[in-house]
Coordinates of C-alpha atoms in Angstrom, one line a residue:
M196 CA -51.6 50.0 -3.1
R197 CA -48.5 49.7 0.1
V198 CA -46.8 46.0 0.7
Y199 CA -44.6 44.6 2.7
L200 CA -42.7 42.0 1.6
D201 CA -40.9 40.8 5.1
N202 CA -37.2 39.1 3.8
C203 CA -38.7 35.3 4.0
C204 CA -40.5 36.7 0.7
L205 CA -37.6 38.6 -1.0
N206 CA -35.8 35.3 -0.6
R207 CA -38.0 32.7 -1.5
P208 CA -37.3 33.8 -5.8
F209 CA -33.5 31.7 -5.2
D210 CA -35.1 28.5 -4.1
D211 CA -34.8 25.1 -5.7
Q212 CA -37.9 26.0 -7.9
S213 CA -38.4 22.1 -8.0
Q214 CA -41.1 21.2 -5.7
Y215 CA -44.3 23.0 -7.3
R216 CA -45.2 25.0 -4.0
I217 CA -42.1 27.1 -3.7
W218 CA -42.2 27.4 -7.9
L219 CA -45.8 28.9 -6.9
E220 CA -44.8 31.1 -4.4
A221 CA -41.2 32.3 -6.3
S222 CA -43.8 33.5 -9.3
A223 CA -46.0 35.3 -6.7
I224 CA -43.2 37.3 -5.7
Q225 CA -41.9 38.4 -8.8
V226 CA -45.4 39.2 -9.7
V227 CA -45.5 41.4 -6.4
L228 CA -42.0 42.8 -7.2
A229 CA -43.0 43.3 -11.3
L230 CA -45.9 45.5 -10.0
C231 CA -43.7 47.6 -7.4
E232 CA -41.7 48.0 -10.2
K233 CA -44.1 50.1 -12.7
S234 CA -45.5 51.6 -9.7
H235 CA -48.6 50.0 -9.9
W236 CA -47.8 49.7 -5.8
Q237 CA -45.6 50.5 -3.1
L238 CA -43.2 48.1 -1.8
V239 CA -42.2 49.1 1.5
L240 CA -39.2 47.9 4.4
S241 CA -38.2 48.0 7.3
E242 CA -35.0 48.5 8.6
A243 CA -34.9 45.2 10.1
T244 CA -35.2 43.3 6.3
K245 CA -31.8 45.6 5.1
F246 CA -30.0 44.6 8.3
E247 CA -31.5 40.9 7.4
I248 CA -30.8 41.6 4.0
L249 CA -26.6 42.1 5.2
Q250 CA -26.4 38.9 6.9
T251 CA -26.9 37.2 3.3
P252 CA -23.8 35.2 3.0
D253 CA -24.4 35.1 -0.7
E254 CA -22.8 38.3 -1.8
K255 CA -24.7 37.9 -5.7
R256 CA -27.9 37.2 -3.5
R257 CA -27.1 40.1 -1.1
N258 CA -26.7 42.6 -4.5
I259 CA -29.5 41.5 -5.3
L260 CA -32.0 42.4 -2.1
G261 CA -30.3 45.2 -1.6
L262 CA -30.9 46.8 -5.3
I263 CA -34.6 46.1 -4.5
F264 CA -34.1 47.2 -1.0
L265 CA -33.3 51.0 -2.5
T266 CA -36.3 50.9 -4.6
A267 CA -38.9 50.5 -1.8
K268 CA -40.1 53.0 0.7
H269 CA -39.0 52.7 4.3
F270 CA -40.3 52.7 7.1

């Protein structure tokens, strides 16, 4: 199965987890990424996502998102 996550989804695990809904969404994104990492699903990302990642002001977050981008298929 191919899965597309936009930049908002990729950034959800970095958000404040004190709200249950945010924690739940972040957990779901982490499960999706884990399934992609284990090759059960295939993560696909666009060049627009790459552009948005490069605009991320926090260097640590940008580096993590960049690694996720490098492991994904691109369209």
